[in-house]
Coordinates of C-alpha atoms and ligand atoms in Angstrom, one line a residue:
M1 CA 2.9 24.4 -7.1
T2 CA 3.0 21.2 -9.2
T3 CA 5.6 19.2 -11.0
A4 CA 5.7 16.4 -13.6
E5 CA 4.0 13.1 -13.0
I6 CA 6.2 10.0 -12.8
T7 CA 6.2 7.7 -15.8
G8 CA 8.1 4.5 -16.6
N9 CA 10.8 6.4 -18.4
P10 CA 13.7 7.0 -18.4
P11 CA 15.2 3.4 -18.6
G12 CA 16.9 2.4 -15.4
S13 CA 14.6 4.5 -13.2
F14 CA 12.7 2.9 -10.3
A15 CA 9.4 3.0 -12.2
W16 CA 11.0 1.5 -15.3
G17 CA 12.4 -1.4 -13.2
V18 CA 8.9 -2.1 -11.8
L19 CA 7.4 -2.3 -15.3
H20 CA 10.3 -4.0 -16.9
D21 CA 11.3 -6.5 -14.2
R22 CA 8.8 -6.7 -11.4
H23 CA 5.7 -7.2 -13.5
P24 CA 7.0 -10.2 -15.5
K25 CA 8.2 -11.8 -12.3
L26 CA 4.8 -11.3 -10.8
I27 CA 3.1 -13.0 -13.7
T28 CA 5.4 -16.0 -13.1
Q29 CA 4.7 -16.0 -9.4
V30 CA 1.0 -15.9 -9.9
R31 CA 1.2 -18.7 -12.5
D32 CA 3.2 -20.9 -10.1
G33 CA 1.0 -20.2 -7.1
L34 CA -2.2 -22.0 -8.1
P35 CA -3.1 -24.8 -10.6
Y36 CA -4.7 -22.6 -13.2
P37 CA -6.3 -24.2 -16.3
P38 CA -4.8 -23.9 -19.8
T39 CA -7.1 -20.9 -20.7
T40 CA -5.7 -19.0 -17.8
E41 CA -2.1 -19.9 -18.7
R42 CA -2.8 -18.5 -22.2
A43 CA -4.3 -15.3 -20.8
L44 CA -1.2 -14.9 -18.6
D45 CA 1.1 -15.5 -21.6
E46 CA -0.8 -12.8 -23.5
L47 CA -0.4 -10.3 -20.6
A48 CA 3.3 -11.1 -20.4
E49 CA 3.5 -10.2 -24.1
E50 CA 1.3 -7.2 -23.9
I51 CA 3.4 -5.5 -21.2
T52 CA 6.4 -5.4 -23.6
G53 CA 4.4 -3.3 -26.1
E54 CA 1.3 -1.2 -26.2
I55 CA -1.5 -1.1 -23.7
R56 CA -4.5 -3.0 -25.2
P57 CA -8.0 -1.6 -24.6
L58 CA -10.0 -2.8 -21.7
P59 CA -13.5 -1.5 -20.8
G60 CA -13.2 1.2 -18.3
W61 CA -9.4 1.6 -18.9
E62 CA -9.4 3.2 -22.4
E63 CA -7.6 6.4 -21.3
H64 CA -4.1 5.3 -22.4
A65 CA -4.9 2.4 -24.7
G66 CA -2.5 2.2 -27.7
R67 CA 0.4 3.8 -25.8
S68 CA 3.5 2.3 -24.4
W69 CA 3.3 1.2 -20.7
Y70 CA 6.4 3.3 -20.1
E71 CA 5.0 6.6 -21.4
V72 CA 1.8 6.8 -19.3
P73 CA 1.6 7.8 -15.7
F74 CA 3.3 5.1 -13.6
L75 CA 0.5 5.0 -11.1
W76 CA -2.0 4.4 -13.9
A77 CA 0.2 1.8 -15.6
E78 CA 0.7 -0.2 -12.4
S79 CA -3.0 -0.2 -11.5
C80 CA -4.0 -1.2 -15.0
F81 CA -1.5 -4.1 -14.9
Y82 CA -3.0 -5.4 -11.6
R83 CA -6.5 -5.0 -13.1
K84 CA -5.4 -7.0 -16.2
L85 CA -3.7 -9.7 -14.1
L86 CA -6.9 -10.3 -12.2
G87 CA -8.8 -10.4 -15.5
A88 CA -6.3 -13.0 -16.8
V89 CA -6.9 -15.3 -13.8
G90 CA -10.7 -15.0 -14.1
Y91 CA -11.1 -13.0 -10.9
F92 CA -14.1 -11.0 -12.2
A93 CA -15.8 -13.5 -14.5
P94 CA -18.6 -15.8 -13.2
G95 CA -17.1 -19.3 -12.8
P96 CA -15.0 -21.3 -10.3
W97 CA -12.1 -18.9 -10.3
Q98 CA -14.2 -15.9 -9.6
S99 CA -12.9 -14.0 -6.5
V100 CA -10.0 -16.4 -6.0
D101 CA -7.1 -14.1 -4.8
P102 CA -4.1 -15.0 -7.0
F103 CA -1.8 -13.6 -4.2
E104 CA -3.4 -15.7 -1.5
P105 CA -0.6 -18.4 -1.5
V106 CA 2.1 -15.8 -0.8
K107 CA 0.0 -14.0 1.8
S108 CA -0.9 -17.2 3.7
A109 CA 2.8 -18.3 3.7
E110 CA 3.7 -15.1 5.3
L111 CA 1.1 -15.4 8.0
R112 CA 2.5 -18.8 8.8
S113 CA 6.2 -17.9 8.6
P114 CA 8.6 -18.0 11.5
E115 CA 9.3 -14.3 10.9
F116 CA 5.7 -13.5 11.6
A117 CA 5.7 -15.6 14.8
G118 CA 8.9 -13.7 15.8
D119 CA 7.1 -10.4 15.3
L120 CA 4.4 -11.4 17.7
D121 CA 6.8 -12.7 20.3
T122 CA 8.7 -9.5 20.4
A123 CA 5.7 -7.2 20.1
R124 CA 5.7 -4.6 22.9
P125 CA 2.6 -2.9 24.2
D126 CA 3.7 0.7 24.6
R127 CA 2.4 3.2 22.1
D128 CA 5.6 4.2 20.5
A129 CA 6.6 0.5 19.9
L130 CA 3.2 -0.1 18.4
L131 CA 3.5 2.8 16.1
A132 CA 7.0 1.8 15.1
A133 CA 5.9 -1.8 14.4
S134 CA 3.1 -0.5 12.2
L135 CA 5.4 1.8 10.4
W136 CA 8.3 -0.7 9.8
G137 CA 5.8 -3.5 9.0
N138 CA 5.5 -1.7 5.7
R139 CA 9.2 -2.2 5.0
A140 CA 9.2 -5.2 2.8
D141 CA 5.9 -5.7 1.1
L142 CA 5.7 -8.8 -1.1
G143 CA 5.9 -6.8 -4.4
F144 CA 9.0 -5.0 -3.2
R145 CA 10.7 -8.2 -2.2
L146 CA 10.1 -9.6 -5.7
S147 CA 12.5 -7.0 -7.2
S148 CA 14.6 -5.7 -4.3
G149 CA 14.8 -8.6 -1.9
E150 CA 14.5 -7.9 1.8
A151 CA 15.3 -4.4 3.0
T152 CA 17.7 -5.0 5.8
G153 CA 19.6 -1.8 6.5
D154 CA 18.3 0.8 8.9
G155 CA 18.5 4.3 7.7
G156 CA 16.0 5.3 10.4
L157 CA 13.3 8.0 10.4
L158 CA 14.0 11.0 8.2
V159 CA 11.0 12.8 9.7
D160 CA 9.5 11.9 13.0
Q161 CA 6.3 13.7 13.8
S162 CA 5.0 11.0 16.1
Q163 CA 4.4 13.5 19.0
E164 CA 2.2 15.5 16.7
L165 CA 0.3 12.3 15.7
W166 CA -0.2 11.3 19.4
S167 CA -1.5 14.9 20.1
L168 CA -4.0 14.5 17.3
L169 CA -5.1 11.1 18.4
G170 CA -5.6 12.2 22.0
E171 CA -9.1 13.5 21.2
G172 CA -11.3 10.4 21.0
G173 CA -13.7 10.3 18.1
R174 CA -13.2 8.2 14.9
V175 CA -9.8 7.4 13.5
V176 CA -9.5 6.2 9.9
L177 CA -6.6 3.8 9.2
V178 CA -6.0 3.3 5.5
A179 CA -4.3 -0.1 5.5
D180 CA -1.7 -1.3 3.0
N181 CA -0.3 -4.8 3.0
S182 CA -1.7 -7.9 4.7
A183 CA 0.0 -10.3 7.2
R184 CA 3.2 -8.8 8.6
E185 CA 2.0 -5.3 8.1
L186 CA -1.7 -5.7 8.8
V187 CA -1.2 -7.4 12.2
P188 CA 0.8 -4.5 13.7
D189 CA -1.8 -2.2 12.1
L190 CA -4.5 -4.1 14.0
L191 CA -2.5 -4.0 17.2
L192 CA -2.2 -0.2 16.8
A193 CA -6.0 -0.1 16.2
D194 CA -6.5 -2.1 19.4
H195 CA -4.4 0.5 21.3
L196 CA -6.4 3.3 19.8
L197 CA -9.7 1.7 20.7
A198 CA -8.5 1.1 24.3
D199 CA -7.3 4.6 24.9
R200 CA -7.9 7.2 22.2
A201 CA -10.7 6.5 19.8
A202 CA -14.4 5.6 20.1
S203 CA -14.1 3.8 16.8
V204 CA -11.6 2.9 14.1
V205 CA -12.4 2.6 10.4
L206 CA -10.0 0.3 8.5
H207 CA -10.0 0.9 4.8
V208 CA -8.8 -2.1 2.8
K209 CA -8.9 -2.9 -0.9
P210 CA -12.0 -4.3 -2.6
Y211 CA -9.9 -6.6 -4.7
P212 CA -6.3 -8.0 -4.8
Y213 CA -3.9 -5.2 -5.6
Y214 CA -0.1 -4.5 -5.5
V215 CA 0.5 -8.1 -4.5
S216 CA 0.0 -8.2 -0.8
D217 CA -2.5 -5.4 -0.2
A218 CA -5.1 -6.2 2.5
L219 CA -8.6 -7.3 1.7
L220 CA -11.4 -8.1 4.1
T221 CA -10.5 -11.8 3.9
D222 CA -7.0 -10.9 4.9
V223 CA -8.3 -9.0 8.0
I224 CA -10.3 -12.0 9.0
A225 CA -7.3 -14.3 8.5
A226 CA -5.1 -11.9 10.5
L227 CA -7.6 -11.8 13.3
R228 CA -7.8 -15.6 13.4
R229 CA -4.0 -15.9 13.5
L230 CA -3.7 -13.2 16.1
S231 CA -6.4 -14.9 18.3
E232 CA -4.2 -18.0 18.5
S233 CA -1.5 -16.2 20.4
H234 CA -2.5 -12.6 21.4
P235 CA -5.4 -11.2 23.5
A236 CA -5.9 -8.4 21.0
G237 CA -7.3 -10.9 18.5
E238 CA -10.3 -11.6 20.6
R239 CA -10.7 -7.9 21.5
L240 CA -10.6 -6.8 17.9
T241 CA -13.0 -9.5 16.8
R242 CA -15.5 -8.3 19.4
A243 CA -14.9 -4.7 18.3
M244 CA -15.8 -5.7 14.8
R245 CA -19.0 -7.3 15.9
E246 CA -19.9 -4.2 17.9
G247 CA -19.1 -1.8 15.0
R248 CA -16.2 -0.1 16.9
L249 CA -13.8 -1.5 14.3
E250 CA -15.4 -1.1 10.9
V251 CA -13.9 -2.4 7.7
R252 CA -14.6 -0.5 4.5
A253 CA -13.5 -1.4 0.9
H254 CA -14.1 1.7 -1.3
P255 CA -13.8 1.1 -5.0
F256 CA -11.5 4.2 -5.2
S257 CA -8.9 2.3 -3.2
C258 CA -7.9 0.5 -6.4
A259 CA -8.3 3.5 -8.7
P260 CA -5.3 4.6 -10.8
W261 CA -5.4 8.2 -9.5
S262 CA -4.2 10.1 -6.5
Y263 CA -6.5 11.2 -3.6
H264 CA -6.9 14.6 -5.3
D265 CA -9.5 12.9 -7.5
M266 CA -11.4 11.1 -4.7
P267 CA -15.2 10.9 -4.8
S268 CA -17.2 13.0 -2.3
D269 CA -18.3 10.1 -0.1
L270 CA -14.7 9.1 0.5
A271 CA -13.7 12.8 1.1
D272 CA -16.6 13.0 3.7
D273 CA -15.3 9.9 5.4
F274 CA -11.8 11.5 5.8
A275 CA -13.2 14.9 6.6
S276 CA -15.3 13.7 9.6
A277 CA -12.4 11.7 11.2
T278 CA -10.3 12.9 14.1
A279 CA -7.4 11.8 11.9
T280 CA -6.7 9.7 8.8
I281 CA -3.5 7.5 9.0
M282 CA -2.2 6.5 5.6
K283 CA -0.1 3.4 5.6
G284 CA 2.6 2.6 3.1
D285 CA 4.3 3.6 0.0
L286 CA 1.5 3.5 -2.5
N287 CA -0.9 5.4 -0.2
Y288 CA 1.8 8.0 0.2
R289 CA 2.2 8.3 -3.6
R290 CA -1.6 8.7 -3.9
L291 CA -1.7 11.2 -1.0
V292 CA 1.0 13.6 -2.1
G293 CA 0.6 12.9 -5.9
D294 CA 2.9 10.6 -7.9
R295 CA 5.1 13.4 -9.0
R296 CA 8.7 14.4 -9.1
W297 CA 8.5 16.8 -6.1
P298 CA 11.7 18.3 -4.9
P299 CA 12.1 16.2 -1.7
T300 CA 12.2 19.3 0.5
T301 CA 8.7 20.4 -0.7
P302 CA 6.7 20.9 2.5
F303 CA 4.4 18.0 3.4
D304 CA 1.8 20.5 4.5
E305 CA 1.8 22.0 1.1
V306 CA 1.3 18.8 -0.9
T307 CA -1.4 17.6 1.5
A308 CA -3.2 21.0 1.8
Y309 CA -6.1 19.7 -0.3
F310 CA -6.8 16.7 1.9
P311 CA -10.1 17.0 3.8
G312 CA -9.0 16.6 7.4
P313 CA -6.0 15.9 9.5
V314 CA -3.8 13.3 7.9
A315 CA -0.7 11.3 8.9
A316 CA 1.6 9.2 6.8
L317 CA 3.4 6.1 8.1
R318 CA 5.7 5.2 5.2
T319 CA 8.9 3.3 4.5
M320 CA 10.4 4.8 1.4
K321 CA 10.2 2.4 -1.6
C322 CA 9.9 4.7 -4.7
D323 CA 11.1 8.0 -6.0
V324 CA 8.4 10.2 -4.5
A325 CA 9.6 12.2 -1.5
A326 CA 8.3 15.3 0.2
G327 CA 8.9 17.1 3.5
I328 CA 12.5 15.8 3.9
P329 CA 14.9 18.3 5.7
A330 CA 17.4 19.9 3.3
D331 CA 20.4 18.7 5.2
A332 CA 19.2 15.1 5.1
V333 CA 18.7 15.4 1.3
T334 CA 22.2 16.7 0.8
R335 CA 23.8 14.0 2.9
L336 CA 21.8 11.2 1.4
D337 CA 22.3 12.4 -2.2
A338 CA 26.0 12.6 -1.6
S339 CA 26.0 9.0 -0.2
G340 CA 25.1 7.5 -3.6
E341 CA 22.6 5.3 -1.8
Q342 CA 19.2 4.7 -3.4
W343 CA 17.7 6.3 -0.3
R344 CA 14.3 7.1 -1.8
S345 CA 13.5 3.6 -2.9
N346 CA 15.6 1.0 -1.0
G347 CA 13.1 0.6 1.9
T348 CA 15.6 1.4 4.6
H349 CA 14.3 4.9 5.4
A350 CA 11.0 6.0 6.8
V351 CA 8.9 9.0 7.7
I352 CA 6.1 9.8 10.1
Q353 CA 4.6 12.9 8.7
V354 CA 1.5 14.8 10.0
R355 CA -0.6 17.6 8.7
A356 CA -2.9 18.6 11.5
Ligands
F1X1 O1 2.4 0.5 -0.9 P1 3.5 -0.4 -0.5 O2 3.0 -1.8 -0.3 O3 4.2 0.1 0.7 O4 4.6 -0.4 -1.6 C1 4.3 -0.7 -2.9 C2 5.5 -0.8 -3.7 O5 6.2 -2.0 -3.5 O6 5.0 -0.9 -5.0 C3 5.3 0.3 -5.7 C4 5.9 0.0 -7.0 O7 5.3 -1.1 -7.5 C5 6.2 1.2 -4.9 O8 5.5 2.3 -4.7 C6 6.4 0.4 -3.7 O9 7.7 0.0 -3.7

């Protein structure tokens, strides 16, 4: 079974709001974050203008050139936007701005925030608390906050298969954790990895992005910054640093992690990585969209069905921040639809879903 891919239309939809409101705000935020030279300012102006019209050609991204940003698959449009934003700030070009993360100022501020310190102070070491911290750490990524503010309500877990997840993880071996955002999400992910390494896994492979993406997505540099910050106040910082040196915690940054397609199209080396793991844990909203396909699934579509193609046991830890939904019980869908709340995308509901 399949269904239509999400695009930026119709006006007023969640995807439309991202293209129409979030992306221009992001350009402003990036511009304000670092003292870019006039050439970069002009490139950012051009991008701000481009996103109101047609997609201009870019080598490697010709597929939808000449079309409106709103007509093409939403996943592709967003990825292309981030690729062009990095191009505009000189991220890929030889020169002084090469590899300078335009989102670093917001990521660093979060790592030094009182909220972050509060997270660490209240962190509990039991497995369910670690899992919950990793899940809810995904609640307000920096891109989401730009358009929706902080998600504060608590709609709770619409699906909780945490027991199935713990059963899967009880078997040792290698666990793949596909990270999402840095700082306040990455640190609880690392604490979860620390728990797995102590009790349940011979090794953990942490997949991060090879270049900046969706505002706060974690890179290797963010893992290092998080470990340093963690080492200041938590014993897991030292343990995880040692685990990295010993190869028990391995960081990978596959190019496909920033590709504009779902995991259905993943290359064979990445599929082999997932296939040989005890379990793959997918963090966050974007990874969820890429896991199940960025499509208008009826929300009751079984999770097992939409992930049947995935090469190995897979779990999703996701707070809901877009229109994609699968595996939600029918009674919950009826109740939430009747409430008039934007339950699919307001970041107050979450799922822990598992396909063993
Ligand atoms: O993957 P994450 O960090 O949990 O969320 C990414 C996100 O903020 O960006 C997308 C729209 O730009 C949405 O899928 C989601 O709201």
